[in-house]
């Protein structure tokens, strides 16, 4: 004997069971969808920064191959170095030209210079060019040391200690890796006369070419504290350096 729901025609009962089943299915799907949409999205993984030691070794090799470069040296504060400002261009052959402002025996002097071979042509704000030897200039400041393979930037990078990549950021619109490193006193002093301490430097290495774009060198302490910043531009740009007219 079949038992039926009272008041429900036999033709309606299968439809009712189907409706109930569909309702349960719809409710289940809605619950799953709600849980899925509520699940937080995982943020994209940040690419790991390159190893600082690898970056500086590669940069040292890239700098050793440079044929010419433009440079600017600026100081902020009162770092204990005679050079206050310098800018110019130089070649792999150690010829250079530019301007320099430095403290000489307590007096701020500014001069233009042209360095060709063993002779330096220089002049102050007034008067004509005079000459001195390369050795005499080197006692004050030798810009040609920048590309010198034995004591220049390439040597500085290859001897840097405890390098650590800190960030990727632009230098004048050029993507670069910022690397913290310790530089020894003799190596820095060969490029910036007057440095008498090891330097905890920040170095910016071009992500595309591995060349050094910028160096920040904090120096001194107390009233004689400051920062020397060196910028490098115009890599391998053709440069013609000629002696000025007498």
PDB file of C-alpha atoms in Angstrom:
ATOM      1  CA  UNK A   1       0.000   0.000   0.000  1.00  0.00           C
ATOM      2  CA  UNK A   2       1.392   3.432  -0.937  1.00  0.00           C
ATOM      3  CA  UNK A   3       1.374   6.311   1.556  1.00  0.00           C
ATOM      4  CA  UNK A   4       0.926   9.825   0.160  1.00  0.00           C
ATOM      5  CA  UNK A   5       0.981  13.285   1.581  1.00  0.00           C
ATOM      6  CA  UNK A   6      -2.496  14.378   2.443  1.00  0.00           C
ATOM      7  CA  UNK A   7      -3.892  16.972   0.195  1.00  0.00           C
ATOM      8  CA  UNK A   8      -1.174  16.573  -2.444  1.00  0.00           C
ATOM      9  CA  UNK A   9      -2.183  15.108  -5.767  1.00  0.00           C
ATOM     10  CA  UNK A  10       0.036  12.269  -6.982  1.00  0.00           C
ATOM     11  CA  UNK A  11       1.106  14.275 -10.044  1.00  0.00           C
ATOM     12  CA  UNK A  12       2.418  17.119  -7.851  1.00  0.00           C
ATOM     13  CA  UNK A  13       4.594  15.069  -5.469  1.00  0.00           C
ATOM     14  CA  UNK A  14       7.506  14.374  -7.926  1.00  0.00           C
ATOM     15  CA  UNK A  15       7.592  18.051  -8.933  1.00  0.00           C
ATOM     16  CA  UNK A  16       7.738  19.081  -5.275  1.00  0.00           C
ATOM     17  CA  UNK A  17      10.648  16.736  -4.590  1.00  0.00           C
ATOM     18  CA  UNK A  18      12.502  18.124  -7.639  1.00  0.00           C
ATOM     19  CA  UNK A  19      11.924  21.693  -6.466  1.00  0.00           C
ATOM     20  CA  UNK A  20      13.294  20.913  -3.003  1.00  0.00           C
ATOM     21  CA  UNK A  21      16.374  19.244  -4.486  1.00  0.00           C
ATOM     22  CA  UNK A  22      17.038  22.179  -6.794  1.00  0.00           C
ATOM     23  CA  UNK A  23      16.689  24.557  -3.860  1.00  0.00           C
ATOM     24  CA  UNK A  24      19.296  22.672  -1.855  1.00  0.00           C
ATOM     25  CA  UNK A  25      21.638  22.606  -4.855  1.00  0.00           C
ATOM     26  CA  UNK A  26      21.249  26.343  -5.447  1.00  0.00           C
ATOM     27  CA  UNK A  27      21.874  27.122  -1.772  1.00  0.00           C
ATOM     28  CA  UNK A  28      25.019  24.982  -1.777  1.00  0.00           C
ATOM     29  CA  UNK A  29      26.365  26.676  -4.906  1.00  0.00           C
ATOM     30  CA  UNK A  30      25.714  30.125  -3.455  1.00  0.00           C
ATOM     31  CA  UNK A  31      27.548  29.201  -0.232  1.00  0.00           C
ATOM     32  CA  UNK A  32      30.570  27.925  -2.155  1.00  0.00           C
ATOM     33  CA  UNK A  33      30.615  31.050  -4.340  1.00  0.00           C
ATOM     34  CA  UNK A  34      30.449  33.290  -1.281  1.00  0.00           C
ATOM     35  CA  UNK A  35      33.347  31.484   0.371  1.00  0.00           C
ATOM     36  CA  UNK A  36      35.383  31.621  -2.826  1.00  0.00           C
ATOM     37  CA  UNK A  37      34.823  35.348  -3.387  1.00  0.00           C
ATOM     38  CA  UNK A  38      35.620  36.111   0.235  1.00  0.00           C
ATOM     39  CA  UNK A  39      39.003  34.374   0.099  1.00  0.00           C
ATOM     40  CA  UNK A  40      41.769  37.035   0.037  1.00  0.00           C
ATOM     41  CA  UNK A  41      43.955  37.229  -3.039  1.00  0.00           C
ATOM     42  CA  UNK A  42      47.616  36.521  -2.496  1.00  0.00           C
ATOM     43  CA  UNK A  43      49.840  39.495  -3.400  1.00  0.00           C
ATOM     44  CA  UNK A  44      52.288  38.977  -6.234  1.00  0.00           C
ATOM     45  CA  UNK A  45      55.694  37.921  -4.983  1.00  0.00           C
ATOM     46  CA  UNK A  46      58.320  40.694  -5.039  1.00  0.00           C
ATOM     47  CA  UNK A  47      61.292  39.701  -7.216  1.00  0.00           C
ATOM     48  CA  UNK A  48      64.396  39.035  -5.154  1.00  0.00           C
ATOM     49  CA  UNK A  49      67.145  41.643  -5.465  1.00  0.00           C
ATOM     50  CA  UNK A  50      70.472  40.532  -6.980  1.00  0.00           C
ATOM     51  CA  UNK A  51      73.335  39.716  -4.644  1.00  0.00           C
ATOM     52  CA  UNK A  52      75.371  42.820  -3.801  1.00  0.00           C
ATOM     53  CA  UNK A  53      78.712  41.102  -4.247  1.00  0.00           C
ATOM     54  CA  UNK A  54      77.765  39.848  -7.695  1.00  0.00           C
ATOM     55  CA  UNK A  55      76.560  43.319  -8.694  1.00  0.00           C
ATOM     56  CA  UNK A  56      79.806  45.019  -7.679  1.00  0.00           C
ATOM     57  CA  UNK A  57      82.011  42.386  -9.312  1.00  0.00           C
ATOM     58  CA  UNK A  58      80.101  42.775 -12.571  1.00  0.00           C
ATOM     59  CA  UNK A  59      80.201  46.566 -12.242  1.00  0.00           C
ATOM     60  CA  UNK A  60      83.975  46.491 -11.702  1.00  0.00           C
ATOM     61  CA  UNK A  61      84.368  44.590 -14.969  1.00  0.00           C
ATOM     62  CA  UNK A  62      82.052  47.021 -16.789  1.00  0.00           C
ATOM     63  CA  UNK A  63      83.950  50.044 -15.459  1.00  0.00           C
ATOM     64  CA  UNK A  64      87.281  48.543 -16.516  1.00  0.00           C
ATOM     65  CA  UNK A  65      86.028  48.566 -20.114  1.00  0.00           C
ATOM     66  CA  UNK A  66      84.879  52.226 -20.132  1.00  0.00           C
ATOM     67  CA  UNK A  67      86.564  54.425 -22.759  1.00  0.00           C
ATOM     68  CA  UNK A  68      85.332  57.823 -21.565  1.00  0.00           C
ATOM     69  CA  UNK A  69      82.997  59.287 -18.964  1.00  0.00           C
ATOM     70  CA  UNK A  70      81.608  62.534 -17.635  1.00  0.00           C
ATOM     71  CA  UNK A  71      81.775  63.146 -13.882  1.00  0.00           C
ATOM     72  CA  UNK A  72      80.441  65.527 -11.250  1.00  0.00           C
ATOM     73  CA  UNK A  73      81.573  65.738  -7.635  1.00  0.00           C
ATOM     74  CA  UNK A  74      79.449  67.654  -5.124  1.00  0.00           C
ATOM     75  CA  UNK A  75      79.741  68.107  -1.371  1.00  0.00           C
ATOM     76  CA  UNK A  76      77.005  68.650   1.199  1.00  0.00           C
ATOM     77  CA  UNK A  77      77.745  69.855   4.695  1.00  0.00           C
ATOM     78  CA  UNK A  78      81.400  70.187   5.672  1.00  0.00           C
ATOM     79  CA  UNK A  79      83.160  66.930   4.807  1.00  0.00           C
ATOM     80  CA  UNK A  80      86.914  67.072   5.620  1.00  0.00           C
ATOM     81  CA  UNK A  81      88.164  67.078   2.027  1.00  0.00           C
ATOM     82  CA  UNK A  82      89.649  69.946  -0.028  1.00  0.00           C
ATOM     83  CA  UNK A  83      87.582  69.345  -3.175  1.00  0.00           C
ATOM     84  CA  UNK A  84      84.236  71.139  -2.914  1.00  0.00           C
ATOM     85  CA  UNK A  85      83.064  70.722  -6.494  1.00  0.00           C
ATOM     86  CA  UNK A  86      84.441  69.265  -9.699  1.00  0.00           C
ATOM     87  CA  UNK A  87      82.991  68.406 -13.059  1.00  0.00           C
ATOM     88  CA  UNK A  88      84.369  67.429 -16.411  1.00  0.00           C
ATOM     89  CA  UNK A  89      85.100  64.560 -18.737  1.00  0.00           C
ATOM     90  CA  UNK A  90      88.006  62.178 -19.144  1.00  0.00           C
ATOM     91  CA  UNK A  91      89.278  59.383 -21.330  1.00  0.00           C
ATOM     92  CA  UNK A  92      90.777  55.961 -20.779  1.00  0.00           C
ATOM     93  CA  UNK A  93      94.122  57.448 -21.835  1.00  0.00           C
ATOM     94  CA  UNK A  94      93.961  59.686 -18.712  1.00  0.00           C
ATOM     95  CA  UNK A  95      93.355  62.946 -20.582  1.00  0.00           C
ATOM     96  CA  UNK A  96      90.767  65.157 -18.898  1.00  0.00           C
ATOM     97  CA  UNK A  97      89.193  68.592 -18.908  1.00  0.00           C
ATOM     98  CA  UNK A  98      86.798  70.448 -16.650  1.00  0.00           C
ATOM     99  CA  UNK A  99      86.541  72.747 -13.661  1.00  0.00           C
ATOM    100  CA  UNK A 100      87.376  72.303 -10.005  1.00  0.00           C
ATOM    101  CA  UNK A 101      86.678  74.290  -6.837  1.00  0.00           C
ATOM    102  CA  UNK A 102      88.777  73.384  -3.830  1.00  0.00           C
ATOM    103  CA  UNK A 103      90.113  74.678  -0.557  1.00  0.00           C
ATOM    104  CA  UNK A 104      93.822  75.476  -0.818  1.00  0.00           C
ATOM    105  CA  UNK A 105      95.471  76.594   2.433  1.00  0.00           C
ATOM    106  CA  UNK A 106      92.173  77.916   3.754  1.00  0.00           C
ATOM    107  CA  UNK A 107      91.215  79.767   0.577  1.00  0.00           C
ATOM    108  CA  UNK A 108      88.566  78.574  -1.853  1.00  0.00           C
ATOM    109  CA  UNK A 109      90.093  78.425  -5.330  1.00  0.00           C
ATOM    110  CA  UNK A 110      88.316  77.712  -8.610  1.00  0.00           C
ATOM    111  CA  UNK A 111      90.076  76.847 -11.843  1.00  0.00           C
ATOM    112  CA  UNK A 112      89.632  75.341 -15.255  1.00  0.00           C
ATOM    113  CA  UNK A 113      91.966  72.534 -16.237  1.00  0.00           C
ATOM    114  CA  UNK A 114      93.001  70.627 -19.343  1.00  0.00           C
ATOM    115  CA  UNK A 115      95.095  67.544 -18.703  1.00  0.00           C
ATOM    116  CA  UNK A 116      96.928  66.107 -21.713  1.00  0.00           C
ATOM    117  CA  UNK A 117      99.767  63.653 -21.376  1.00  0.00           C
ATOM    118  CA  UNK A 118     102.126  64.802 -18.622  1.00  0.00           C
ATOM    119  CA  UNK A 119     101.131  68.456 -18.801  1.00  0.00           C
ATOM    120  CA  UNK A 120      98.284  70.264 -17.065  1.00  0.00           C
ATOM    121  CA  UNK A 121      96.967  73.569 -18.382  1.00  0.00           C
ATOM    122  CA  UNK A 122      95.032  75.509 -15.748  1.00  0.00           C
ATOM    123  CA  UNK A 123      93.680  78.976 -15.157  1.00  0.00           C
ATOM    124  CA  UNK A 124      91.791  80.813 -12.466  1.00  0.00           C
ATOM    125  CA  UNK A 125      88.874  83.246 -12.811  1.00  0.00           C
ATOM    126  CA  UNK A 126      91.259  85.849 -14.250  1.00  0.00           C
ATOM    127  CA  UNK A 127      94.376  85.670 -16.381  1.00  0.00           C
ATOM    128  CA  UNK A 128      95.451  83.118 -18.935  1.00  0.00           C
ATOM    129  CA  UNK A 129      96.445  79.485 -18.770  1.00  0.00           C
ATOM    130  CA  UNK A 130      99.486  78.350 -16.849  1.00  0.00           C
ATOM    131  CA  UNK A 131     101.037  74.896 -16.751  1.00  0.00           C
ATOM    132  CA  UNK A 132     102.062  72.342 -14.164  1.00  0.00           C
ATOM    133  CA  UNK A 133     103.021  68.685 -14.276  1.00  0.00           C
ATOM    134  CA  UNK A 134     100.592  65.825 -13.769  1.00  0.00           C
ATOM    135  CA  UNK A 135     102.419  64.952 -10.544  1.00  0.00           C
ATOM    136  CA  UNK A 136     101.887  68.466  -9.204  1.00  0.00           C
ATOM    137  CA  UNK A 137      98.174  68.271  -9.956  1.00  0.00           C
ATOM    138  CA  UNK A 138      97.903  64.804  -8.420  1.00  0.00           C
ATOM    139  CA  UNK A 139      99.123  66.238  -5.112  1.00  0.00           C
ATOM    140  CA  UNK A 140      95.933  68.316  -5.074  1.00  0.00           C
ATOM    141  CA  UNK A 141      93.448  66.274  -7.101  1.00  0.00           C
ATOM    142  CA  UNK A 142      93.823  63.931 -10.074  1.00  0.00           C
ATOM    143  CA  UNK A 143      90.559  63.459 -12.024  1.00  0.00           C
ATOM    144  CA  UNK A 144      92.196  60.974 -14.378  1.00  0.00           C
ATOM    145  CA  UNK A 145      92.398  58.480 -11.486  1.00  0.00           C
ATOM    146  CA  UNK A 146      88.707  57.673 -12.017  1.00  0.00           C
ATOM    147  CA  UNK A 147      89.398  55.320 -14.941  1.00  0.00           C
ATOM    148  CA  UNK A 148      92.798  54.152 -13.727  1.00  0.00           C
ATOM    149  CA  UNK A 149      92.571  50.321 -13.568  1.00  0.00           C
ATOM    150  CA  UNK A 150      94.902  50.116 -10.552  1.00  0.00           C
ATOM    151  CA  UNK A 151      93.363  52.771  -8.302  1.00  0.00           C
ATOM    152  CA  UNK A 152      90.167  53.990  -9.956  1.00  0.00           C
ATOM    153  CA  UNK A 153      86.480  53.138  -9.729  1.00  0.00           C
ATOM    154  CA  UNK A 154      86.942  49.600 -11.025  1.00  0.00           C
ATOM    155  CA  UNK A 155      89.428  48.910  -8.216  1.00  0.00           C
ATOM    156  CA  UNK A 156      87.126  50.547  -5.667  1.00  0.00           C
ATOM    157  CA  UNK A 157      84.226  48.285  -6.672  1.00  0.00           C
ATOM    158  CA  UNK A 158      86.271  45.096  -6.705  1.00  0.00           C
ATOM    159  CA  UNK A 159      87.647  45.745  -3.200  1.00  0.00           C
ATOM    160  CA  UNK A 160      84.390  46.900  -1.551  1.00  0.00           C
ATOM    161  CA  UNK A 161      83.512  44.996   1.619  1.00  0.00           C
ATOM    162  CA  UNK A 162      80.192  43.631   2.953  1.00  0.00           C
ATOM    163  CA  UNK A 163      78.125  44.626  -0.107  1.00  0.00           C
ATOM    164  CA  UNK A 164      74.355  44.387   0.310  1.00  0.00           C
ATOM    165  CA  UNK A 165      71.707  45.258  -2.271  1.00  0.00           C
ATOM    166  CA  UNK A 166      69.129  47.505  -0.599  1.00  0.00           C
ATOM    167  CA  UNK A 167      66.695  48.572  -3.307  1.00  0.00           C
ATOM    168  CA  UNK A 168      65.995  49.185  -6.965  1.00  0.00           C
ATOM    169  CA  UNK A 169      65.485  52.863  -7.768  1.00  0.00           C
ATOM    170  CA  UNK A 170      66.142  55.415 -10.494  1.00  0.00           C
ATOM    171  CA  UNK A 171      69.128  57.730 -10.822  1.00  0.00           C
ATOM    172  CA  UNK A 172      68.109  60.610 -13.092  1.00  0.00           C
ATOM    173  CA  UNK A 173      65.547  58.347 -14.754  1.00  0.00           C
ATOM    174  CA  UNK A 174      67.889  55.364 -15.161  1.00  0.00           C
ATOM    175  CA  UNK A 175      66.925  52.168 -13.271  1.00  0.00           C
ATOM    176  CA  UNK A 176      69.636  51.169 -10.811  1.00  0.00           C
ATOM    177  CA  UNK A 177      70.343  48.898  -7.867  1.00  0.00           C
ATOM    178  CA  UNK A 178      71.401  50.626  -4.662  1.00  0.00           C
ATOM    179  CA  UNK A 179      74.163  48.714  -2.896  1.00  0.00           C
ATOM    180  CA  UNK A 180      75.548  49.478   0.557  1.00  0.00           C
ATOM    181  CA  UNK A 181      79.237  48.645   0.963  1.00  0.00           C
ATOM    182  CA  UNK A 182      82.273  49.531   3.026  1.00  0.00           C
ATOM    183  CA  UNK A 183      85.189  51.150   1.203  1.00  0.00           C
ATOM    184  CA  UNK A 184      88.701  51.204   2.624  1.00  0.00           C
ATOM    185  CA  UNK A 185      90.392  54.529   3.328  1.00  0.00           C
ATOM    186  CA  UNK A 186      93.344  54.152   0.911  1.00  0.00           C
ATOM    187  CA  UNK A 187      91.068  53.215  -1.986  1.00  0.00           C
ATOM    188  CA  UNK A 188      88.723  56.184  -1.468  1.00  0.00           C
ATOM    189  CA  UNK A 189      91.590  58.619  -0.847  1.00  0.00           C
ATOM    190  CA  UNK A 190      93.068  57.738  -4.245  1.00  0.00           C
ATOM    191  CA  UNK A 191      89.928  59.223  -5.811  1.00  0.00           C
ATOM    192  CA  UNK A 192      88.968  61.882  -3.252  1.00  0.00           C
ATOM    193  CA  UNK A 193      92.098  63.386  -1.616  1.00  0.00           C
ATOM    194  CA  UNK A 194      91.818  64.081   2.099  1.00  0.00           C
ATOM    195  CA  UNK A 195      89.698  61.071   3.057  1.00  0.00           C
ATOM    196  CA  UNK A 196      91.194  59.633   6.264  1.00  0.00           C
ATOM    197  CA  UNK A 197      88.626  56.984   7.197  1.00  0.00           C
ATOM    198  CA  UNK A 198      86.850  53.925   5.880  1.00  0.00           C
ATOM    199  CA  UNK A 199      83.532  54.862   4.288  1.00  0.00           C
ATOM    200  CA  UNK A 200      80.113  53.228   4.566  1.00  0.00           C
ATOM    201  CA  UNK A 201      79.050  54.089   1.038  1.00  0.00           C
ATOM    202  CA  UNK A 202      75.933  53.801  -1.071  1.00  0.00           C
ATOM    203  CA  UNK A 203      76.581  52.787  -4.688  1.00  0.00           C
ATOM    204  CA  UNK A 204      74.068  52.855  -7.542  1.00  0.00           C
ATOM    205  CA  UNK A 205      74.682  50.341 -10.343  1.00  0.00           C
ATOM    206  CA  UNK A 206      72.892  50.607 -13.710  1.00  0.00           C
ATOM    207  CA  UNK A 207      70.554  47.597 -14.039  1.00  0.00           C
ATOM    208  CA  UNK A 208      71.131  47.400 -17.803  1.00  0.00           C
ATOM    209  CA  UNK A 209      74.857  48.134 -18.254  1.00  0.00           C
ATOM    210  CA  UNK A 210      76.242  47.390 -14.749  1.00  0.00           C
ATOM    211  CA  UNK A 211      78.141  50.701 -14.840  1.00  0.00           C
ATOM    212  CA  UNK A 212      78.339  52.851 -11.739  1.00  0.00           C
ATOM    213  CA  UNK A 213      75.935  55.789 -11.890  1.00  0.00           C
ATOM    214  CA  UNK A 214      76.345  57.337  -8.457  1.00  0.00           C
ATOM    215  CA  UNK A 215      78.303  57.045  -5.222  1.00  0.00           C
ATOM    216  CA  UNK A 216      77.382  58.662  -1.912  1.00  0.00           C
ATOM    217  CA  UNK A 217      80.222  58.901   0.622  1.00  0.00           C
ATOM    218  CA  UNK A 218      79.430  60.149   4.152  1.00  0.00           C
ATOM    219  CA  UNK A 219      82.578  61.540   5.778  1.00  0.00           C
ATOM    220  CA  UNK A 220      83.673  63.067   9.061  1.00  0.00           C
ATOM    221  CA  UNK A 221      81.659  63.616  12.211  1.00  0.00           C
ATOM    222  CA  UNK A 222      80.348  66.464  14.291  1.00  0.00           C
ATOM    223  CA  UNK A 223      81.008  69.932  12.839  1.00  0.00           C
ATOM    224  CA  UNK A 224      83.117  68.483  10.021  1.00  0.00           C
ATOM    225  CA  UNK A 225      80.556  65.923   8.881  1.00  0.00           C
ATOM    226  CA  UNK A 226      79.200  65.886   5.355  1.00  0.00           C
ATOM    227  CA  UNK A 227      78.683  63.855   2.220  1.00  0.00           C
ATOM    228  CA  UNK A 228      80.580  63.675  -1.043  1.00  0.00           C
ATOM    229  CA  UNK A 229      78.404  62.614  -3.979  1.00  0.00           C
ATOM    230  CA  UNK A 230      79.898  61.508  -7.292  1.00  0.00           C
ATOM    231  CA  UNK A 231      77.803  61.173 -10.462  1.00  0.00           C
ATOM    232  CA  UNK A 232      78.879  59.497 -13.701  1.00  0.00           C
ATOM    233  CA  UNK A 233      77.279  60.259 -17.082  1.00  0.00           C
ATOM    234  CA  UNK A 234      77.913  60.174 -20.848  1.00  0.00           C
ATOM    235  CA  UNK A 235      79.660  56.827 -20.861  1.00  0.00           C
ATOM    236  CA  UNK A 236      81.815  56.207 -23.961  1.00  0.00           C
ATOM    237  CA  UNK A 237      80.718  59.483 -25.537  1.00  0.00           C
ATOM    238  CA  UNK A 238      83.353  60.686 -28.037  1.00  0.00           C
ATOM    239  CA  UNK A 239      85.596  63.284 -26.385  1.00  0.00           C
ATOM    240  CA  UNK A 240      88.260  65.403 -28.032  1.00  0.00           C
ATOM    241  CA  UNK A 241      90.603  67.073 -25.577  1.00  0.00           C
ATOM    242  CA  UNK A 242      93.076  69.583 -26.971  1.00  0.00           C
ATOM    243  CA  UNK A 243      95.525  71.973 -25.374  1.00  0.00           C
ATOM    244  CA  UNK A 244      94.184  75.523 -24.995  1.00  0.00           C
ATOM    245  CA  UNK A 245      95.692  78.328 -27.012  1.00  0.00           C
ATOM    246  CA  UNK A 246      98.624  79.990 -25.281  1.00  0.00           C
TER     247      UNK A 246
END
